[in-house]
mmCIF file with all atom_site columns, C-alpha atoms in Angstrom:
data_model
loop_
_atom_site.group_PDB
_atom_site.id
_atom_site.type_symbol
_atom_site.label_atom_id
_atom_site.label_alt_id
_atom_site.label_comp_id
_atom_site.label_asym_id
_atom_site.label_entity_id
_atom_site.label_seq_id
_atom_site.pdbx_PDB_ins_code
_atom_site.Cartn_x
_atom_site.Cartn_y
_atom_site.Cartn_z
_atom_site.occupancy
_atom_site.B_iso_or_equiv
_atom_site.pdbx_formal_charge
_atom_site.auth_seq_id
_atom_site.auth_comp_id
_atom_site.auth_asym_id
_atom_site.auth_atom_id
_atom_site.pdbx_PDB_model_num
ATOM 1   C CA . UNK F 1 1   ? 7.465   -5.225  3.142   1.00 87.00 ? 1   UNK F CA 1
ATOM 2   C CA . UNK F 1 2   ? 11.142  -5.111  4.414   1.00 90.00 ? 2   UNK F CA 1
ATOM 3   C CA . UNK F 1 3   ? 10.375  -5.883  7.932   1.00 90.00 ? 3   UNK F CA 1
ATOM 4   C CA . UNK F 1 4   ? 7.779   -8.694  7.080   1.00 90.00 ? 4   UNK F CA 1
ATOM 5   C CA . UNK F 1 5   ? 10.756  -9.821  4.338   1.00 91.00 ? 5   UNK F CA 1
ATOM 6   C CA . UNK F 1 6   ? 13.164  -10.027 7.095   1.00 91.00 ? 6   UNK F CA 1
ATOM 7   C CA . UNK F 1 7   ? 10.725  -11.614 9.249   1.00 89.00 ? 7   UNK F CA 1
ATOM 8   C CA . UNK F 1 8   ? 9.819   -14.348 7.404   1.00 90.00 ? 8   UNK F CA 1
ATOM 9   C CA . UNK F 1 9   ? 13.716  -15.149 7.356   1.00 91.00 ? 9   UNK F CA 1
ATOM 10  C CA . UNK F 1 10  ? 14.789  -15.017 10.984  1.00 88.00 ? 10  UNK F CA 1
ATOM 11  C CA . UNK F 1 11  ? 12.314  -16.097 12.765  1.00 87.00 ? 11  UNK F CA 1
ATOM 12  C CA . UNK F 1 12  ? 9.826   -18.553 10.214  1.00 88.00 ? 12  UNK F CA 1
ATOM 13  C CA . UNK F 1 13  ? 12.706  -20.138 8.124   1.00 89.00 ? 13  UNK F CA 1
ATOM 14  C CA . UNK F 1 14  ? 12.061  -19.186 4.976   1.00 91.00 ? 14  UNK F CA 1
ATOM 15  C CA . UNK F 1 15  ? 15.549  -19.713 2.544   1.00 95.00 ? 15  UNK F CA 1
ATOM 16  C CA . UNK F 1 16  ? 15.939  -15.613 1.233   1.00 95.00 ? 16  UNK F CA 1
ATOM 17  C CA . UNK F 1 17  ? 14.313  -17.087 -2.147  1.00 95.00 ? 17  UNK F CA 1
ATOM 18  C CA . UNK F 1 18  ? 11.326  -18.548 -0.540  1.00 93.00 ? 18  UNK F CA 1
ATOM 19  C CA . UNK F 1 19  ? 10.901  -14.788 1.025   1.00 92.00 ? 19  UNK F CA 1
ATOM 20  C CA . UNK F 1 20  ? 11.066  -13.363 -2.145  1.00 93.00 ? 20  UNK F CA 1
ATOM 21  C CA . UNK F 1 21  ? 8.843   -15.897 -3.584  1.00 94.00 ? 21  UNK F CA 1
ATOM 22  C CA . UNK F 1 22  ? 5.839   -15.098 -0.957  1.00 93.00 ? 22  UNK F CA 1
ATOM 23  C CA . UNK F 1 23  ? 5.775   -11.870 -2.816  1.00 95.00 ? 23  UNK F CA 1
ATOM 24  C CA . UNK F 1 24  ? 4.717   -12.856 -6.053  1.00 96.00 ? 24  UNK F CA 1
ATOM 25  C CA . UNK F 1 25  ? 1.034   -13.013 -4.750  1.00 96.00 ? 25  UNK F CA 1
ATOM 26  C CA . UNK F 1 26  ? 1.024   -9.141  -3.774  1.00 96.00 ? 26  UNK F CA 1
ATOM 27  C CA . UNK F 1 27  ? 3.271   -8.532  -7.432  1.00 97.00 ? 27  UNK F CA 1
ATOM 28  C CA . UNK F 1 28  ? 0.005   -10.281 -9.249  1.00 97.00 ? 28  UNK F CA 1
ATOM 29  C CA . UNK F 1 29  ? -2.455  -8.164  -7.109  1.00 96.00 ? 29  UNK F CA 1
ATOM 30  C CA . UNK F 1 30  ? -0.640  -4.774  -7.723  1.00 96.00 ? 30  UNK F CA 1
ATOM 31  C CA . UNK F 1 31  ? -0.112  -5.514  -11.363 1.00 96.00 ? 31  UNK F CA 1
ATOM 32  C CA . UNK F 1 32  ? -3.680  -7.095  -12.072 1.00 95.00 ? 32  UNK F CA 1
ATOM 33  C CA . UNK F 1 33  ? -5.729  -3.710  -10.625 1.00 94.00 ? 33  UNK F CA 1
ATOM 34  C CA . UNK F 1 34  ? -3.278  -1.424  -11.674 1.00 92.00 ? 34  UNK F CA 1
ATOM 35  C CA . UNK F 1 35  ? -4.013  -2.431  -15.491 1.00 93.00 ? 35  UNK F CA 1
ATOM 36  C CA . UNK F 1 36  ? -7.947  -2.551  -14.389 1.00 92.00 ? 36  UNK F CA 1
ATOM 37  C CA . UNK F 1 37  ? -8.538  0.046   -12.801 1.00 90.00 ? 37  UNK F CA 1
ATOM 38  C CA . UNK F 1 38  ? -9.897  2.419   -15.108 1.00 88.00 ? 38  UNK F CA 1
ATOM 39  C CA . UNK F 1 39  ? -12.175 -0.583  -16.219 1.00 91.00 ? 39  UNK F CA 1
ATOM 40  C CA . UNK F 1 40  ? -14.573 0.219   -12.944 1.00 89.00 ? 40  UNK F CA 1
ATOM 41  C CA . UNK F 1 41  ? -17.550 2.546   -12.980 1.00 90.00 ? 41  UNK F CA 1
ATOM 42  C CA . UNK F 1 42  ? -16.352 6.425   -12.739 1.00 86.00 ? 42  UNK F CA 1
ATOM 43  C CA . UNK F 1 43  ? -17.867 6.453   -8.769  1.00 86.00 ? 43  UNK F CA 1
ATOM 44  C CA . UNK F 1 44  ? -15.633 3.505   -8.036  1.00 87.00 ? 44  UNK F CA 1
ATOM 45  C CA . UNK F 1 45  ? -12.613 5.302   -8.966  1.00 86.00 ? 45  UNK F CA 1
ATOM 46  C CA . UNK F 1 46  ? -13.284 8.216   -7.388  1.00 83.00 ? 46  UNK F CA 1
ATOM 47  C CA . UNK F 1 47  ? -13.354 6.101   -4.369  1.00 86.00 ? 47  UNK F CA 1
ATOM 48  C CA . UNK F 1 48  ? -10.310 3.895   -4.821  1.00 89.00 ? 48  UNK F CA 1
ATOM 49  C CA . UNK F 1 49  ? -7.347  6.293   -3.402  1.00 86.00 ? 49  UNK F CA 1
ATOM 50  C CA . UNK F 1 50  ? -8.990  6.465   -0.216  1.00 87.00 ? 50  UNK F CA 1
ATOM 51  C CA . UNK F 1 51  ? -10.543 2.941   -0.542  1.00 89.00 ? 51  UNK F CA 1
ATOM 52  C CA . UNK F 1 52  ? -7.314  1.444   -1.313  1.00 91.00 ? 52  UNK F CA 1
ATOM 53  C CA . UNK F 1 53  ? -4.930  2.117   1.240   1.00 89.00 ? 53  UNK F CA 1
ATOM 54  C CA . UNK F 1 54  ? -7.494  0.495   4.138   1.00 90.00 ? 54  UNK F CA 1
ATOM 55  C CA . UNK F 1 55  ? -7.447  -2.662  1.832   1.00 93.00 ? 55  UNK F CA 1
ATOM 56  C CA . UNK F 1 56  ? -4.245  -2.353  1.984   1.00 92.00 ? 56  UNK F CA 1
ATOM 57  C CA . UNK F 1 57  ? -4.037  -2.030  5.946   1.00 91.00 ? 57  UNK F CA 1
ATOM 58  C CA . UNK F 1 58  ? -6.172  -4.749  6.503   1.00 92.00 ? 58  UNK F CA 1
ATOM 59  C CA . UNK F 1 59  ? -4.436  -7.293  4.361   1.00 93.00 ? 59  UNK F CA 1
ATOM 60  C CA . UNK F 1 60  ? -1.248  -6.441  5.466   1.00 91.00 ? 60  UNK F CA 1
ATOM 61  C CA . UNK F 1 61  ? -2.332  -6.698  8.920   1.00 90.00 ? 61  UNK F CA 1
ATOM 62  C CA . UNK F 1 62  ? -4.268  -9.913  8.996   1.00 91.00 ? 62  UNK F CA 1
ATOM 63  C CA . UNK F 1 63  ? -1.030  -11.246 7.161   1.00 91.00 ? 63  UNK F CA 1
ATOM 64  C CA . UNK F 1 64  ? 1.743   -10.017 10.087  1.00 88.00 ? 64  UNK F CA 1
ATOM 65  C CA . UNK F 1 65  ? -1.595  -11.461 12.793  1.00 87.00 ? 65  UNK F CA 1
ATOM 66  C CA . UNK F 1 66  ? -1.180  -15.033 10.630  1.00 87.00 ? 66  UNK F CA 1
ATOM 67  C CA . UNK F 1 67  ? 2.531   -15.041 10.924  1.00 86.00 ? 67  UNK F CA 1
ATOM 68  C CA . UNK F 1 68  ? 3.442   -13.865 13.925  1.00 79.00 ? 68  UNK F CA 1
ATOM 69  C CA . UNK F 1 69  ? 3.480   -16.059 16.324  1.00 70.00 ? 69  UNK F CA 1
ATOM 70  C CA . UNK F 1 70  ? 4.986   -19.019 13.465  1.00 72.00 ? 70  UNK F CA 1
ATOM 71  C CA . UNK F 1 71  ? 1.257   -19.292 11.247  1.00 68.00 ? 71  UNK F CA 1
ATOM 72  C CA . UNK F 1 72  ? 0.693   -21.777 8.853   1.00 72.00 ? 72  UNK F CA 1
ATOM 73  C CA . UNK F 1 73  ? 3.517   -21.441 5.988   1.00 71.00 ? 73  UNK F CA 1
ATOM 74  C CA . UNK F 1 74  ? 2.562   -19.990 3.146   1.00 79.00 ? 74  UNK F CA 1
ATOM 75  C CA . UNK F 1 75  ? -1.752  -19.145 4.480   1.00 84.00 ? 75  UNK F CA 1
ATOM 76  C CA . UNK F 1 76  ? -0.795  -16.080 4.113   1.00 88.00 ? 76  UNK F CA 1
ATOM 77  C CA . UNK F 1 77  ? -0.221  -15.423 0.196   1.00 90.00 ? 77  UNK F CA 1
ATOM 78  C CA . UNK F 1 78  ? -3.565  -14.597 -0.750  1.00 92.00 ? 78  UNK F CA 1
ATOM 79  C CA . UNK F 1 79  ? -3.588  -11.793 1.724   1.00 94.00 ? 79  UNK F CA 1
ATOM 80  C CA . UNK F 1 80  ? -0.597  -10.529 0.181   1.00 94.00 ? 80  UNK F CA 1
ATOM 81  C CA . UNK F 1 81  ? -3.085  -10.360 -3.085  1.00 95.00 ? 81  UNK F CA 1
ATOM 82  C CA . UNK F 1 82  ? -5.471  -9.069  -1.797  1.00 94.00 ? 82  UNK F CA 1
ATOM 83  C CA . UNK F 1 83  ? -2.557  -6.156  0.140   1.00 95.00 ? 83  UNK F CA 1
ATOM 84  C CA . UNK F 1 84  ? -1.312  -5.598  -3.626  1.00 96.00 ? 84  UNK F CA 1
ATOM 85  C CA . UNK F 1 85  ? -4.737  -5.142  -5.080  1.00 95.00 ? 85  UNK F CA 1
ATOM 86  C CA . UNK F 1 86  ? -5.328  -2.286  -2.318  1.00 94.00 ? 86  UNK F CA 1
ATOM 87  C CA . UNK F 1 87  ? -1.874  -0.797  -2.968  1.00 93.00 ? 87  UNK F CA 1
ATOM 88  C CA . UNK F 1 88  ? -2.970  -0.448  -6.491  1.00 94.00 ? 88  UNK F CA 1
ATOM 89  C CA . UNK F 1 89  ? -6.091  0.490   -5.956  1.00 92.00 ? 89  UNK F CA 1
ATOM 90  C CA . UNK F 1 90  ? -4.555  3.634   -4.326  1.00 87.00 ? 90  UNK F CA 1
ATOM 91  C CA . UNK F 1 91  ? -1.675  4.156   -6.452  1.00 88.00 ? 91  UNK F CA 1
ATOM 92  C CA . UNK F 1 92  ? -2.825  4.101   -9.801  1.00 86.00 ? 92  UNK F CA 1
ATOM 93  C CA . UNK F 1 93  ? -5.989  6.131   -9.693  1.00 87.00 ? 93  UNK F CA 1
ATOM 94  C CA . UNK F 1 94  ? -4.328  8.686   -7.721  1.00 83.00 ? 94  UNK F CA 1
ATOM 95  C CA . UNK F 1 95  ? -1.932  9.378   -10.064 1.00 85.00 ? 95  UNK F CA 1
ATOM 96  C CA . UNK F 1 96  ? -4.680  9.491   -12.687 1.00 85.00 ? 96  UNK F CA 1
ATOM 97  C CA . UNK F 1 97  ? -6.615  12.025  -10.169 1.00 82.00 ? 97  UNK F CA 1
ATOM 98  C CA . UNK F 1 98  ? -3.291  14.472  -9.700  1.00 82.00 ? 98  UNK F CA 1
ATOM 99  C CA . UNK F 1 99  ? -1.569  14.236  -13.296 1.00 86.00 ? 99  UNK F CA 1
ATOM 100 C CA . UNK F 1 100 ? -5.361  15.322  -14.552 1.00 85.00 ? 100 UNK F CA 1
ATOM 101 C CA . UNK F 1 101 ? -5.276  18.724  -12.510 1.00 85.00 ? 101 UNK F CA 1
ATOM 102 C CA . UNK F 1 102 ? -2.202  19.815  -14.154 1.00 88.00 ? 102 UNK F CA 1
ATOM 103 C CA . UNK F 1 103 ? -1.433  21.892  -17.263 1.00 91.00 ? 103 UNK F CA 1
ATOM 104 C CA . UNK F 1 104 ? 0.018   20.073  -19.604 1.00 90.00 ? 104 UNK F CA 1
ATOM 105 C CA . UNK F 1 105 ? 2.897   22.785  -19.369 1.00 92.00 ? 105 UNK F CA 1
ATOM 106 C CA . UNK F 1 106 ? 3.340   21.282  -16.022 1.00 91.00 ? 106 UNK F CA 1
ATOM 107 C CA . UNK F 1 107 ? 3.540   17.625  -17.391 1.00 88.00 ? 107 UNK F CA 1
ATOM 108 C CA . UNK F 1 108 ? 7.124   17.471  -17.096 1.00 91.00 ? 108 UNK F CA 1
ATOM 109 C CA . UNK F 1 109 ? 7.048   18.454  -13.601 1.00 92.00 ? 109 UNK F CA 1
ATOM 110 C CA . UNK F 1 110 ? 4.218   16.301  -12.178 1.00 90.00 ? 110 UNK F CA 1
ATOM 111 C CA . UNK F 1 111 ? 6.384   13.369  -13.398 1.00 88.00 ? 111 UNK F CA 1
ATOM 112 C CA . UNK F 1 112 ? 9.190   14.497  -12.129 1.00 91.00 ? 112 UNK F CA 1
ATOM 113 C CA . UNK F 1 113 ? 7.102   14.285  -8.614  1.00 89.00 ? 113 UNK F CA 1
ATOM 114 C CA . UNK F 1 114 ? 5.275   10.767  -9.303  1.00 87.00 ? 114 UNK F CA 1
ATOM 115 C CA . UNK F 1 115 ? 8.926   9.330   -9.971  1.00 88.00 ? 115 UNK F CA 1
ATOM 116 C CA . UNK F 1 116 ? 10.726  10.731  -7.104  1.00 93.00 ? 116 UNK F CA 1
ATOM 117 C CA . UNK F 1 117 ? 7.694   11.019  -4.517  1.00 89.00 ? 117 UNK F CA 1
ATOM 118 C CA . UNK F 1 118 ? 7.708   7.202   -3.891  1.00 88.00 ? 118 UNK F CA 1
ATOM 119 C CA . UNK F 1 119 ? 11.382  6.709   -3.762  1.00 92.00 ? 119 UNK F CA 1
ATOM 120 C CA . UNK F 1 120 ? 11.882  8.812   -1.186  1.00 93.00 ? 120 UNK F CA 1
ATOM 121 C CA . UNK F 1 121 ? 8.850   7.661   0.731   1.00 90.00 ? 121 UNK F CA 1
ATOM 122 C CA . UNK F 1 122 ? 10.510  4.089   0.061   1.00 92.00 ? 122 UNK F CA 1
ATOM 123 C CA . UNK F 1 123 ? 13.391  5.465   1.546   1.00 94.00 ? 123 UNK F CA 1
ATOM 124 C CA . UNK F 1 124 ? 12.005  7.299   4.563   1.00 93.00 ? 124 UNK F CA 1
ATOM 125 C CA . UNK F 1 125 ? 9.862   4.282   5.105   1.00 91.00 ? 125 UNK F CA 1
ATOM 126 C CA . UNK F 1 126 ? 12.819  1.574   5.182   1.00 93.00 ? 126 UNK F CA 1
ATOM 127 C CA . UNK F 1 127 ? 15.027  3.849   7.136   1.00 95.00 ? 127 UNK F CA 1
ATOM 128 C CA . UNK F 1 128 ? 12.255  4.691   10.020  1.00 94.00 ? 128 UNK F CA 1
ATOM 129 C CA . UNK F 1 129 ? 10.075  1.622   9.824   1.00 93.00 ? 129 UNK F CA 1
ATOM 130 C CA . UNK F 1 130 ? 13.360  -0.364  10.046  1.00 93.00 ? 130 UNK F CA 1
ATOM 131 C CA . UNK F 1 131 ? 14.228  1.281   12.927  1.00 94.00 ? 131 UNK F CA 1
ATOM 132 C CA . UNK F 1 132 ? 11.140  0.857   14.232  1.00 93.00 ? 132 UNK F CA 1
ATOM 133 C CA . UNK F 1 133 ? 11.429  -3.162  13.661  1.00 93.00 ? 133 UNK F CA 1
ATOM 134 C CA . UNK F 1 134 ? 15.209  -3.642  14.814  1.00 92.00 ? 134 UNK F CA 1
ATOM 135 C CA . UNK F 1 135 ? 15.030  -1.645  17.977  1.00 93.00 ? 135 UNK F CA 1
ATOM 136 C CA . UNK F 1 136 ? 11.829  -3.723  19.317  1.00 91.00 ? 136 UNK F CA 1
ATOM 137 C CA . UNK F 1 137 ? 12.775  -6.859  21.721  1.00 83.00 ? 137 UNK F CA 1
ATOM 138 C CA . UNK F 1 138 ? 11.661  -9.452  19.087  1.00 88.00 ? 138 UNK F CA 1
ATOM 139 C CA . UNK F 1 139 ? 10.952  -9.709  15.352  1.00 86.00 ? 139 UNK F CA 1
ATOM 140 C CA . UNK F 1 140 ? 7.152   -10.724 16.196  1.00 86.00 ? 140 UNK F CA 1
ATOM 141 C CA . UNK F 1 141 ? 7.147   -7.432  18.639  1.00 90.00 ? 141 UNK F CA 1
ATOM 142 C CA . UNK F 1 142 ? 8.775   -5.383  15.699  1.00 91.00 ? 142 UNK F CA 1
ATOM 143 C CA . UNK F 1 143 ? 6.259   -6.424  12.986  1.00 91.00 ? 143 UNK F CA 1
ATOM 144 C CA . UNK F 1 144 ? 3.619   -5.309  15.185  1.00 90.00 ? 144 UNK F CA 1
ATOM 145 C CA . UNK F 1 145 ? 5.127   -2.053  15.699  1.00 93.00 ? 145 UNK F CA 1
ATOM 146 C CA . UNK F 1 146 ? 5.728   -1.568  12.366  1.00 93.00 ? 146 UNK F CA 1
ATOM 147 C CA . UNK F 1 147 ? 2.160   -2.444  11.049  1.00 91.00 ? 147 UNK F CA 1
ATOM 148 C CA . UNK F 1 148 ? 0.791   -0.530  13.325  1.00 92.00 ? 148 UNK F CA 1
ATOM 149 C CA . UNK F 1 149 ? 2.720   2.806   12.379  1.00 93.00 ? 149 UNK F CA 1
ATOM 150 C CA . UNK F 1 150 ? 1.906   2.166   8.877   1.00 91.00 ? 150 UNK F CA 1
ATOM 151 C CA . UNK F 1 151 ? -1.531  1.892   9.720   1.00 90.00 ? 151 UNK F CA 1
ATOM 152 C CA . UNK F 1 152 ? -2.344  4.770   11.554  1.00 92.00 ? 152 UNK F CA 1
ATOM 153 C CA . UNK F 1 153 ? -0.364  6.708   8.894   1.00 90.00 ? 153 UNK F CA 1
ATOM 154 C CA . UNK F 1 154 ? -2.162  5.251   5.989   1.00 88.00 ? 154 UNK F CA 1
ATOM 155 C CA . UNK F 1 155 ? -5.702  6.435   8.276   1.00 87.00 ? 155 UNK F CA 1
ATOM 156 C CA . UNK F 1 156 ? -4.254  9.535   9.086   1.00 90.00 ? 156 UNK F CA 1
ATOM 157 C CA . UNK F 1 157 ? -3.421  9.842   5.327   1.00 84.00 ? 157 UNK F CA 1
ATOM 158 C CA . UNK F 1 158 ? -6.788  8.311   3.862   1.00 85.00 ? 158 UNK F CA 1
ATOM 159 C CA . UNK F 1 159 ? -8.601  10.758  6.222   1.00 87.00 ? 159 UNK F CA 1
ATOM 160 C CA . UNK F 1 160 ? -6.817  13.880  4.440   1.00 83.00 ? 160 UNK F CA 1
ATOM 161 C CA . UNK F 1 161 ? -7.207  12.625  1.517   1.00 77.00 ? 161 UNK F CA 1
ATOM 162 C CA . UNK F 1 162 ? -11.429 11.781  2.198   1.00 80.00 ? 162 UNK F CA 1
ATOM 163 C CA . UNK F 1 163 ? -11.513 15.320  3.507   1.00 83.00 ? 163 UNK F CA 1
ATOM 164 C CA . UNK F 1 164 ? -9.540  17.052  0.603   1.00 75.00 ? 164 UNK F CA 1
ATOM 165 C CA . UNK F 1 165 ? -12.606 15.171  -1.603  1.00 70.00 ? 165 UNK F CA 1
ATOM 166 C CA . UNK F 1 166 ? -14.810 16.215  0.454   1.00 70.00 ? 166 UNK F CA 1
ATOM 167 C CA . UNK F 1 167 ? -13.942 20.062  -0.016  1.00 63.00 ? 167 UNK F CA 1
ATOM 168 C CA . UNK F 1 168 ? -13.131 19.661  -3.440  1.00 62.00 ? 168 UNK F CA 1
ATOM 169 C CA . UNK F 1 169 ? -16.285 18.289  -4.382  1.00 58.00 ? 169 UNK F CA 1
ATOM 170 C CA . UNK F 1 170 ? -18.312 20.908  -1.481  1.00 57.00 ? 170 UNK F CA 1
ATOM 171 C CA . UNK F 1 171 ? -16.065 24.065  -4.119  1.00 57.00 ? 171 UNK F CA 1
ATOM 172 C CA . UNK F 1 172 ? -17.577 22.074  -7.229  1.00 53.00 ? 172 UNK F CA 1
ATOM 173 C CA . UNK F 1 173 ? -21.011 22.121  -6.099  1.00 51.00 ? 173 UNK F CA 1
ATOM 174 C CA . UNK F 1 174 ? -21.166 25.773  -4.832  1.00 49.00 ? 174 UNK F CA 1
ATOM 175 C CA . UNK F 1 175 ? -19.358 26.756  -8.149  1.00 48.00 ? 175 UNK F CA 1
ATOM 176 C CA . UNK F 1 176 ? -22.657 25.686  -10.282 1.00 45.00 ? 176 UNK F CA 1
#
C-alpha cells in the first residue's frame, strides 16, 4: 500500500489527500467482511484464509496493471474493495482459526502474537518492499516489482497454509 501510496503521488498527481482518499474503498472492503465473516456457511470459512489472500493478489494486481502506465483516475477504487474484502477475508477468520486452538491459559499470549505479528510484518514489509520500489529505475518499474514479491509470497504463503489444512484435516480423519 506504501509503494502504490507513493505512486499515485509522483508519478499520477494525486495531492497526498487525494492518495489517502483512494483508500477509503479498500477501508470499506476490509471493514465490511471483517464484521461478516462469520455470517458465511462453516465450509466457506474454512476456506477464506487461503481464499483470501489470492483475492487479495489479484485485486491488488489488476489495480498497479490499471495505473501503471497513467490509467484512468480513480477506475481503480473498486479494485481496492474488492483487495480489502480479500485482506479480510484472510485476516479475520484466521485469527478466529488460531485463537480457537489455544488454551484459554494461553489467551494472553496468542494476543500478545495477533497484536505484534502484523506490526512487525508491516514493518518488514515497508522496510524491504520499499526498498524493493526505490531502488527500481522508475516508480511504474518499482510497483511491478513490488506486486510481484508480494504475490509470490502471499502463494508461497497460501500454499502452506492449503497444505497445513490439508494435514490437519488428513490427522482428523485418521483420528476417528
Amino acid at each position: 500500500m506504501l509503494t502504490l501510496t507513493l505512486h499515485l503521488q509522483s508519478e499520477l498527481g494525486y495531492t497526498p489527500l487525494q492518495a489517502g482518499l483512494a483508500f477509503v474503498p479498500y477501508a470499506l472492503g476490509f471493514g465490511a467482511l471483517s464484521l461478516s465473516w462469520n455470517h458465511c456457511p462453516q465450509r466457506l470459512r474454512r476456506a477464506m484464509p487461503i481464499v483470501g489472500p489470492l483475492v487479495f493478489v489479484a485485486g491488488v494486481t489488476l489495480v498497479v496493471l490499471l495505473i501503471r502506465d497513467h490509467g484512468h483516475p480513480w477506475a481503480f477504487l473498486p479494485l481496492l474493495l474488492f483487495a480489502g474484502a480479500g485482506h479480510a477475508a484472510a485476516y479475520s477468520p484466521l485469527i478466529a482459526q488460531v485463537t480457537s486452538l489455544v488454551e484459554p491459559r494461553f489467551a494472553s499470549a496468542i494476543s500478545a502474537m495477533n497484536s505484534t505479528g502484523p506490526v512487525l510484518a508491516e514493518v518488514i514489509g515497508v522496510a524491504g518492499l520499499g526498498s524493493v520500489y526505490f531502488a527500481a529505475s522508475s516508480s511504474a518499474d518499482g510497483l511491478l516489482l513490488v506486486v510481484a514479491a508480494v504475490a509470490a509470497l502471499l502463494v508461497i504463503a497460501t500454499t502452506c497454509a492449503a497444505l497445513a489444512t490439508l494435514d490437519r484435516a488428513g490427522s482428523a480423519d485418521t483420528s476417528r
